[in-house]
Amino acid sequence: MASLRQTPTALSLKANLLSPSLCLPKNPFILKISVPRRSFTGVRMSATVAGSYATALADVAKSNNTLDSTSADIEKIEKIFADESVYDFFANPTIDAEKKRQVVDEISKSSALQPHTANFLNVLIDAKRLDAIKDIVKEFEMVYNSITNTELAVVSSVVNLEPDQLAQIAKQVQKLTGAKNVRIKTVIEPSLVAGFTVRYGNGGSKLVDMSVKKQLEEIAAEMDLGDIQLAV
């Protein structure tokens, strides 16, 4: 059975066979990592600990030459756990771990997750860390981007942009950053009225704002209407 073990080293991954009782596909791994275990308290996992788990998964993916497909798995997981009912189920410490593993098995099959990604979720269940999956997803994105020299650009718009528009945005971000690759993540944001915004850089620190909302705010500022709320 996949398990979390304390070891003197900071991080170590080994391929192994999983007990059939977990009903997962073949070729899982056992994760060994020196981090303290704790019961669910609702406190955000530290970036260091989340980063250790994310790095562990990335190491397995690199060893299997599945880094890109593992990144795709993580995007699927991010969308699944964005559903609060799903997140609350796995974060609930009163629900039996075996029931959580059964649901992970169903999710893995329906989402066609790779064996090592599915097993990683079971590692988090055993370690009582699955409530921190959102933090781990963010850290994995940063690890992946660092390994592949990829710049993440988050494009927010009122409606879905066309593929050619997203491709043009990716080219511009590539020119601005010099990154080898640019990965676009889209977000629907009705408050923008029209147009779009692009966030990139470390933690989304840089912003390109081409939204109508910004234009209206600038017009209001020029007309000294800063105290008037725009009806948008």
PDB file of C-alpha atoms in Angstrom:
ATOM      1  CA  MET A   1       0.000   0.000   0.000  1.00  0.00           C
ATOM      2  CA  ALA A   2       1.246   3.456  -0.829  1.00  0.00           C
ATOM      3  CA  SER A   3       2.393   5.175   2.348  1.00  0.00           C
ATOM      4  CA  LEU A   4       4.148   8.270   3.633  1.00  0.00           C
ATOM      5  CA  ARG A   5       7.322   7.543   5.608  1.00  0.00           C
ATOM      6  CA  GLN A   6       9.720   9.687   7.559  1.00  0.00           C
ATOM      7  CA  THR A   7      13.256   9.511   6.143  1.00  0.00           C
ATOM      8  CA  PRO A   8      16.521  11.373   6.807  1.00  0.00           C
ATOM      9  CA  THR A   9      16.534  12.721   3.266  1.00  0.00           C
ATOM     10  CA  ALA A  10      14.346  15.602   2.179  1.00  0.00           C
ATOM     11  CA  LEU A  11      12.894  13.810  -0.825  1.00  0.00           C
ATOM     12  CA  SER A  12      13.056  10.316  -2.316  1.00  0.00           C
ATOM     13  CA  LEU A  13      10.854   8.530  -4.818  1.00  0.00           C
ATOM     14  CA  LYS A  14      10.880   4.837  -5.693  1.00  0.00           C
ATOM     15  CA  ALA A  15       8.773   2.857  -8.120  1.00  0.00           C
ATOM     16  CA  ASN A  16       6.865   0.017  -6.472  1.00  0.00           C
ATOM     17  CA  LEU A  17       3.783  -2.153  -6.803  1.00  0.00           C
ATOM     18  CA  LEU A  18       0.636  -1.129  -4.979  1.00  0.00           C
ATOM     19  CA  SER A  19      -1.567  -3.481  -2.963  1.00  0.00           C
ATOM     20  CA  PRO A  20      -4.485  -4.709  -5.124  1.00  0.00           C
ATOM     21  CA  SER A  21      -6.834  -3.619  -2.342  1.00  0.00           C
ATOM     22  CA  LEU A  22      -6.581  -0.036  -3.579  1.00  0.00           C
ATOM     23  CA  CYS A  23      -7.800  -1.054  -7.057  1.00  0.00           C
ATOM     24  CA  LEU A  24      -5.451   1.360  -8.838  1.00  0.00           C
ATOM     25  CA  PRO A  25      -3.643   0.857 -12.163  1.00  0.00           C
ATOM     26  CA  LYS A  26      -0.130  -0.563 -12.220  1.00  0.00           C
ATOM     27  CA  ASN A  27       3.156   1.333 -11.918  1.00  0.00           C
ATOM     28  CA  PRO A  28       2.466   3.507  -8.861  1.00  0.00           C
ATOM     29  CA  PHE A  29       5.141   4.843  -6.557  1.00  0.00           C
ATOM     30  CA  ILE A  30       5.845   5.127  -2.882  1.00  0.00           C
ATOM     31  CA  LEU A  31       6.497   8.653  -1.732  1.00  0.00           C
ATOM     32  CA  LYS A  32       9.026   9.252   1.019  1.00  0.00           C
ATOM     33  CA  ILE A  33       9.302  12.749   2.323  1.00  0.00           C
ATOM     34  CA  SER A  34      10.276  14.324   5.629  1.00  0.00           C
ATOM     35  CA  VAL A  35       7.281  16.462   6.553  1.00  0.00           C
ATOM     36  CA  PRO A  36       5.239  16.513   9.760  1.00  0.00           C
ATOM     37  CA  ARG A  37       1.811  14.909   9.697  1.00  0.00           C
ATOM     38  CA  ARG A  38      -1.136  16.733  11.149  1.00  0.00           C
ATOM     39  CA  SER A  39      -4.892  16.481  11.393  1.00  0.00           C
ATOM     40  CA  PHE A  40      -7.109  18.782   9.310  1.00  0.00           C
ATOM     41  CA  THR A  41      -7.375  22.255  10.802  1.00  0.00           C
ATOM     42  CA  GLY A  42      -8.270  24.308   7.749  1.00  0.00           C
ATOM     43  CA  VAL A  43      -4.911  26.095   7.905  1.00  0.00           C
ATOM     44  CA  ARG A  44      -3.187  26.654   4.578  1.00  0.00           C
ATOM     45  CA  MET A  45      -0.287  24.312   3.916  1.00  0.00           C
ATOM     46  CA  SER A  46       3.047  26.088   3.866  1.00  0.00           C
ATOM     47  CA  ALA A  47       4.573  26.696   0.454  1.00  0.00           C
ATOM     48  CA  THR A  48       7.627  24.669   1.504  1.00  0.00           C
ATOM     49  CA  VAL A  49       5.628  21.549   2.314  1.00  0.00           C
ATOM     50  CA  ALA A  50       3.316  21.910  -0.689  1.00  0.00           C
ATOM     51  CA  GLY A  51       6.376  22.473  -2.853  1.00  0.00           C
ATOM     52  CA  SER A  52       7.949  19.265  -1.551  1.00  0.00           C
ATOM     53  CA  TYR A  53       4.918  17.226  -2.593  1.00  0.00           C
ATOM     54  CA  ALA A  54       4.766  19.002  -5.954  1.00  0.00           C
ATOM     55  CA  THR A  55       8.470  18.375  -6.562  1.00  0.00           C
ATOM     56  CA  ALA A  56       7.994  14.718  -5.646  1.00  0.00           C
ATOM     57  CA  LEU A  57       5.312  14.311  -8.294  1.00  0.00           C
ATOM     58  CA  ALA A  58       7.404  16.189 -10.861  1.00  0.00           C
ATOM     59  CA  ASP A  59      10.369  13.903 -10.161  1.00  0.00           C
ATOM     60  CA  VAL A  60       8.252  10.825 -10.821  1.00  0.00           C
ATOM     61  CA  ALA A  61       6.896  12.389 -14.005  1.00  0.00           C
ATOM     62  CA  LYS A  62      10.410  13.223 -15.233  1.00  0.00           C
ATOM     63  CA  SER A  63      11.627   9.692 -14.532  1.00  0.00           C
ATOM     64  CA  ASN A  64       8.683   8.329 -16.533  1.00  0.00           C
ATOM     65  CA  ASN A  65       9.041  10.922 -19.316  1.00  0.00           C
ATOM     66  CA  THR A  66       5.453  12.011 -18.649  1.00  0.00           C
ATOM     67  CA  LEU A  67       5.978  15.551 -17.402  1.00  0.00           C
ATOM     68  CA  ASP A  68       3.611  17.178 -19.911  1.00  0.00           C
ATOM     69  CA  SER A  69       0.864  14.605 -19.460  1.00  0.00           C
ATOM     70  CA  THR A  70       1.251  14.841 -15.682  1.00  0.00           C
ATOM     71  CA  SER A  71       0.787  18.597 -15.960  1.00  0.00           C
ATOM     72  CA  ALA A  72      -2.408  17.885 -17.895  1.00  0.00           C
ATOM     73  CA  ASP A  73      -3.492  15.561 -15.064  1.00  0.00           C
ATOM     74  CA  ILE A  74      -2.907  18.342 -12.547  1.00  0.00           C
ATOM     75  CA  GLU A  75      -5.101  20.688 -14.584  1.00  0.00           C
ATOM     76  CA  LYS A  76      -7.872  18.080 -14.470  1.00  0.00           C
ATOM     77  CA  ILE A  77      -7.422  17.704 -10.713  1.00  0.00           C
ATOM     78  CA  GLU A  78      -7.550  21.473 -10.254  1.00  0.00           C
ATOM     79  CA  LYS A  79     -10.918  21.619 -12.031  1.00  0.00           C
ATOM     80  CA  ILE A  80     -12.288  18.642 -10.081  1.00  0.00           C
ATOM     81  CA  PHE A  81     -11.350  20.095  -6.701  1.00  0.00           C
ATOM     82  CA  ALA A  82     -12.701  23.518  -7.667  1.00  0.00           C
ATOM     83  CA  ASP A  83     -16.078  21.910  -6.924  1.00  0.00           C
ATOM     84  CA  GLU A  84     -16.545  22.714  -3.237  1.00  0.00           C
ATOM     85  CA  SER A  85     -18.549  19.536  -2.615  1.00  0.00           C
ATOM     86  CA  VAL A  86     -15.634  17.445  -3.881  1.00  0.00           C
ATOM     87  CA  TYR A  87     -13.090  19.412  -1.882  1.00  0.00           C
ATOM     88  CA  ASP A  88     -15.181  19.256   1.302  1.00  0.00           C
ATOM     89  CA  PHE A  89     -15.554  15.480   0.957  1.00  0.00           C
ATOM     90  CA  PHE A  90     -11.799  14.888   0.870  1.00  0.00           C
ATOM     91  CA  ALA A  91     -11.026  17.539   3.490  1.00  0.00           C
ATOM     92  CA  ASN A  92     -13.490  16.025   5.958  1.00  0.00           C
ATOM     93  CA  PRO A  93     -11.442  14.090   8.576  1.00  0.00           C
ATOM     94  CA  THR A  94     -14.489  12.066   9.688  1.00  0.00           C
ATOM     95  CA  ILE A  95     -14.832  10.297   6.325  1.00  0.00           C
ATOM     96  CA  ASP A  96     -13.046   6.952   6.165  1.00  0.00           C
ATOM     97  CA  ALA A  97      -9.830   6.887   4.129  1.00  0.00           C
ATOM     98  CA  GLU A  98     -10.986   3.793   2.249  1.00  0.00           C
ATOM     99  CA  LYS A  99     -14.069   5.657   1.005  1.00  0.00           C
ATOM    100  CA  LYS A 100     -11.836   8.473  -0.185  1.00  0.00           C
ATOM    101  CA  ARG A 101      -9.616   5.990  -2.027  1.00  0.00           C
ATOM    102  CA  GLN A 102     -12.668   4.513  -3.725  1.00  0.00           C
ATOM    103  CA  VAL A 103     -13.699   7.970  -4.949  1.00  0.00           C
ATOM    104  CA  VAL A 104     -10.135   8.676  -6.099  1.00  0.00           C
ATOM    105  CA  ASP A 105     -10.281   5.431  -8.090  1.00  0.00           C
ATOM    106  CA  GLU A 106     -13.513   6.581  -9.750  1.00  0.00           C
ATOM    107  CA  ILE A 107     -12.054  10.023 -10.485  1.00  0.00           C
ATOM    108  CA  SER A 108      -8.879   8.469 -11.891  1.00  0.00           C
ATOM    109  CA  LYS A 109     -10.822   6.242 -14.267  1.00  0.00           C
ATOM    110  CA  SER A 110     -13.317   8.870 -15.419  1.00  0.00           C
ATOM    111  CA  SER A 111     -10.584  11.493 -15.921  1.00  0.00           C
ATOM    112  CA  ALA A 112      -8.065   9.015 -17.384  1.00  0.00           C
ATOM    113  CA  LEU A 113      -5.367  10.007 -14.891  1.00  0.00           C
ATOM    114  CA  GLN A 114      -1.996   8.334 -15.186  1.00  0.00           C
ATOM    115  CA  PRO A 115      -1.219   5.618 -12.618  1.00  0.00           C
ATOM    116  CA  HIS A 116       1.390   7.675 -10.768  1.00  0.00           C
ATOM    117  CA  THR A 117      -0.941  10.693 -10.585  1.00  0.00           C
ATOM    118  CA  ALA A 118      -3.755   8.555  -9.200  1.00  0.00           C
ATOM    119  CA  ASN A 119      -1.420   6.999  -6.666  1.00  0.00           C
ATOM    120  CA  PHE A 120      -0.161  10.436  -5.670  1.00  0.00           C
ATOM    121  CA  LEU A 121      -3.693  11.327  -4.567  1.00  0.00           C
ATOM    122  CA  ASN A 122      -3.737   8.178  -2.431  1.00  0.00           C
ATOM    123  CA  VAL A 123      -0.414   9.203  -0.887  1.00  0.00           C
ATOM    124  CA  LEU A 124      -2.033  12.477   0.125  1.00  0.00           C
ATOM    125  CA  ILE A 125      -4.999  10.610   1.608  1.00  0.00           C
ATOM    126  CA  ASP A 126      -2.691   8.417   3.702  1.00  0.00           C
ATOM    127  CA  ALA A 127      -0.785  11.495   4.862  1.00  0.00           C
ATOM    128  CA  LYS A 128      -3.993  13.412   5.611  1.00  0.00           C
ATOM    129  CA  ARG A 129      -2.843  16.126   3.210  1.00  0.00           C
ATOM    130  CA  LEU A 130      -5.439  15.998   0.442  1.00  0.00           C
ATOM    131  CA  ASP A 131      -7.156  19.064   1.892  1.00  0.00           C
ATOM    132  CA  ALA A 132      -4.066  20.979   0.693  1.00  0.00           C
ATOM    133  CA  ILE A 133      -4.403  19.860  -2.925  1.00  0.00           C
ATOM    134  CA  LYS A 134      -5.040  23.427  -4.142  1.00  0.00           C
ATOM    135  CA  ASP A 135      -1.728  24.613  -2.699  1.00  0.00           C
ATOM    136  CA  ILE A 136       0.058  21.593  -4.158  1.00  0.00           C
ATOM    137  CA  VAL A 137      -1.452  22.284  -7.587  1.00  0.00           C
ATOM    138  CA  LYS A 138      -0.107  25.856  -7.508  1.00  0.00           C
ATOM    139  CA  GLU A 139       3.337  24.654  -6.452  1.00  0.00           C
ATOM    140  CA  PHE A 140       3.376  21.965  -9.149  1.00  0.00           C
ATOM    141  CA  GLU A 141       2.626  24.588 -11.782  1.00  0.00           C
ATOM    142  CA  MET A 142       5.643  26.589 -10.628  1.00  0.00           C
ATOM    143  CA  VAL A 143       7.884  23.498 -10.583  1.00  0.00           C
ATOM    144  CA  TYR A 144       6.701  22.498 -14.062  1.00  0.00           C
ATOM    145  CA  ASN A 145       7.184  26.006 -15.429  1.00  0.00           C
ATOM    146  CA  SER A 146      10.698  26.164 -13.985  1.00  0.00           C
ATOM    147  CA  ILE A 147      11.708  22.789 -15.432  1.00  0.00           C
ATOM    148  CA  THR A 148      10.330  23.531 -18.900  1.00  0.00           C
ATOM    149  CA  ASN A 149      11.129  27.278 -19.000  1.00  0.00           C
ATOM    150  CA  THR A 150       7.428  27.996 -19.374  1.00  0.00           C
ATOM    151  CA  GLU A 151       5.712  31.286 -18.610  1.00  0.00           C
ATOM    152  CA  LEU A 152       2.169  30.969 -17.278  1.00  0.00           C
ATOM    153  CA  ALA A 153      -0.218  33.631 -18.533  1.00  0.00           C
ATOM    154  CA  VAL A 154      -3.678  33.859 -16.996  1.00  0.00           C
ATOM    155  CA  VAL A 155      -6.102  35.423 -19.459  1.00  0.00           C
ATOM    156  CA  SER A 156      -9.339  36.734 -17.931  1.00  0.00           C
ATOM    157  CA  SER A 157     -12.227  37.720 -20.201  1.00  0.00           C
ATOM    158  CA  VAL A 158     -16.010  38.022 -20.188  1.00  0.00           C
ATOM    159  CA  VAL A 159     -16.397  35.308 -22.818  1.00  0.00           C
ATOM    160  CA  ASN A 160     -14.062  32.619 -24.111  1.00  0.00           C
ATOM    161  CA  LEU A 161     -11.535  34.038 -26.560  1.00  0.00           C
ATOM    162  CA  GLU A 162     -10.874  32.395 -29.899  1.00  0.00           C
ATOM    163  CA  PRO A 163      -7.817  30.106 -30.244  1.00  0.00           C
ATOM    164  CA  ASP A 164      -6.097  32.523 -32.643  1.00  0.00           C
ATOM    165  CA  GLN A 165      -6.575  35.362 -30.142  1.00  0.00           C
ATOM    166  CA  LEU A 166      -5.029  33.280 -27.365  1.00  0.00           C
ATOM    167  CA  ALA A 167      -2.174  32.368 -29.700  1.00  0.00           C
ATOM    168  CA  GLN A 168      -1.469  36.062 -30.329  1.00  0.00           C
ATOM    169  CA  ILE A 169      -1.500  36.761 -26.595  1.00  0.00           C
ATOM    170  CA  ALA A 170       0.932  33.878 -26.054  1.00  0.00           C
ATOM    171  CA  LYS A 171       3.299  35.319 -28.670  1.00  0.00           C
ATOM    172  CA  GLN A 172       3.248  38.733 -27.019  1.00  0.00           C
ATOM    173  CA  VAL A 173       3.911  37.266 -23.569  1.00  0.00           C
ATOM    174  CA  GLN A 174       6.784  35.279 -25.043  1.00  0.00           C
ATOM    175  CA  LYS A 175       8.278  38.484 -26.458  1.00  0.00           C
ATOM    176  CA  LEU A 176       7.896  40.258 -23.120  1.00  0.00           C
ATOM    177  CA  THR A 177       9.419  37.481 -21.030  1.00  0.00           C
ATOM    178  CA  GLY A 178      11.801  35.661 -23.364  1.00  0.00           C
ATOM    179  CA  ALA A 179      10.373  32.350 -22.128  1.00  0.00           C
ATOM    180  CA  LYS A 180      10.849  29.255 -24.256  1.00  0.00           C
ATOM    181  CA  ASN A 181       7.199  28.305 -23.839  1.00  0.00           C
ATOM    182  CA  VAL A 182       4.013  30.105 -22.831  1.00  0.00           C
ATOM    183  CA  ARG A 183       1.068  28.297 -21.276  1.00  0.00           C
ATOM    184  CA  ILE A 184      -2.302  30.027 -21.312  1.00  0.00           C
ATOM    185  CA  LYS A 185      -4.886  29.534 -18.592  1.00  0.00           C
ATOM    186  CA  THR A 186      -8.271  31.131 -19.223  1.00  0.00           C
ATOM    187  CA  VAL A 187     -10.667  32.550 -16.627  1.00  0.00           C
ATOM    188  CA  ILE A 188     -14.168  33.938 -17.188  1.00  0.00           C
ATOM    189  CA  GLU A 189     -14.556  37.277 -15.386  1.00  0.00           C
ATOM    190  CA  PRO A 190     -17.884  39.075 -16.066  1.00  0.00           C
ATOM    191  CA  SER A 191     -16.855  42.204 -14.121  1.00  0.00           C
ATOM    192  CA  LEU A 192     -14.464  43.196 -16.923  1.00  0.00           C
ATOM    193  CA  VAL A 193     -17.495  44.250 -19.055  1.00  0.00           C
ATOM    194  CA  ALA A 194     -15.546  43.510 -22.257  1.00  0.00           C
ATOM    195  CA  GLY A 195     -11.962  43.015 -23.384  1.00  0.00           C
ATOM    196  CA  PHE A 196      -9.474  40.996 -21.358  1.00  0.00           C
ATOM    197  CA  THR A 197      -6.599  41.068 -18.884  1.00  0.00           C
ATOM    198  CA  VAL A 198      -3.375  39.065 -18.897  1.00  0.00           C
ATOM    199  CA  ARG A 199      -1.413  38.262 -15.751  1.00  0.00           C
ATOM    200  CA  TYR A 200       2.057  36.771 -15.979  1.00  0.00           C
ATOM    201  CA  GLY A 201       5.364  36.884 -14.153  1.00  0.00           C
ATOM    202  CA  ASN A 202       6.197  35.593 -10.697  1.00  0.00           C
ATOM    203  CA  GLY A 203       2.885  34.967  -8.943  1.00  0.00           C
ATOM    204  CA  GLY A 204       1.028  36.951 -11.612  1.00  0.00           C
ATOM    205  CA  SER A 205       2.845  40.123 -10.600  1.00  0.00           C
ATOM    206  CA  LYS A 206       2.649  41.691 -14.075  1.00  0.00           C
ATOM    207  CA  LEU A 207      -0.633  42.801 -15.608  1.00  0.00           C
ATOM    208  CA  VAL A 208      -1.732  43.811 -19.090  1.00  0.00           C
ATOM    209  CA  ASP A 209      -5.218  45.284 -18.782  1.00  0.00           C
ATOM    210  CA  MET A 210      -7.179  45.628 -22.027  1.00  0.00           C
ATOM    211  CA  SER A 211     -10.594  45.559 -20.389  1.00  0.00           C
ATOM    212  CA  VAL A 212     -13.435  48.013 -20.846  1.00  0.00           C
ATOM    213  CA  LYS A 213     -13.692  48.196 -17.065  1.00  0.00           C
ATOM    214  CA  LYS A 214     -10.230  49.763 -16.891  1.00  0.00           C
ATOM    215  CA  GLN A 215     -11.057  52.203 -19.684  1.00  0.00           C
ATOM    216  CA  LEU A 216     -14.194  53.318 -17.841  1.00  0.00           C
ATOM    217  CA  GLU A 217     -12.213  53.766 -14.627  1.00  0.00           C
ATOM    218  CA  GLU A 218      -9.611  55.864 -16.456  1.00  0.00           C
ATOM    219  CA  ILE A 219     -12.341  58.037 -17.992  1.00  0.00           C
ATOM    220  CA  ALA A 220     -13.923  58.493 -14.560  1.00  0.00           C
ATOM    221  CA  ALA A 221     -10.538  59.479 -13.112  1.00  0.00           C
ATOM    222  CA  GLU A 222      -9.907  62.020 -15.882  1.00  0.00           C
ATOM    223  CA  MET A 223     -13.326  63.556 -15.254  1.00  0.00           C
ATOM    224  CA  ASP A 224     -12.698  63.569 -11.493  1.00  0.00           C
ATOM    225  CA  LEU A 225     -15.461  61.033 -10.957  1.00  0.00           C
ATOM    226  CA  GLY A 226     -13.407  58.808  -8.718  1.00  0.00           C
ATOM    227  CA  ASP A 227     -16.053  58.791  -5.991  1.00  0.00           C
ATOM    228  CA  ILE A 228     -18.811  57.752  -8.396  1.00  0.00           C
ATOM    229  CA  GLN A 229     -19.353  54.036  -8.744  1.00  0.00           C
ATOM    230  CA  LEU A 230     -19.828  52.956 -12.337  1.00  0.00           C
ATOM    231  CA  ALA A 231     -22.921  50.848 -12.975  1.00  0.00           C
ATOM    232  CA  VAL A 232     -21.252  47.883 -14.681  1.00  0.00           C
TER     233      VAL A 232
END
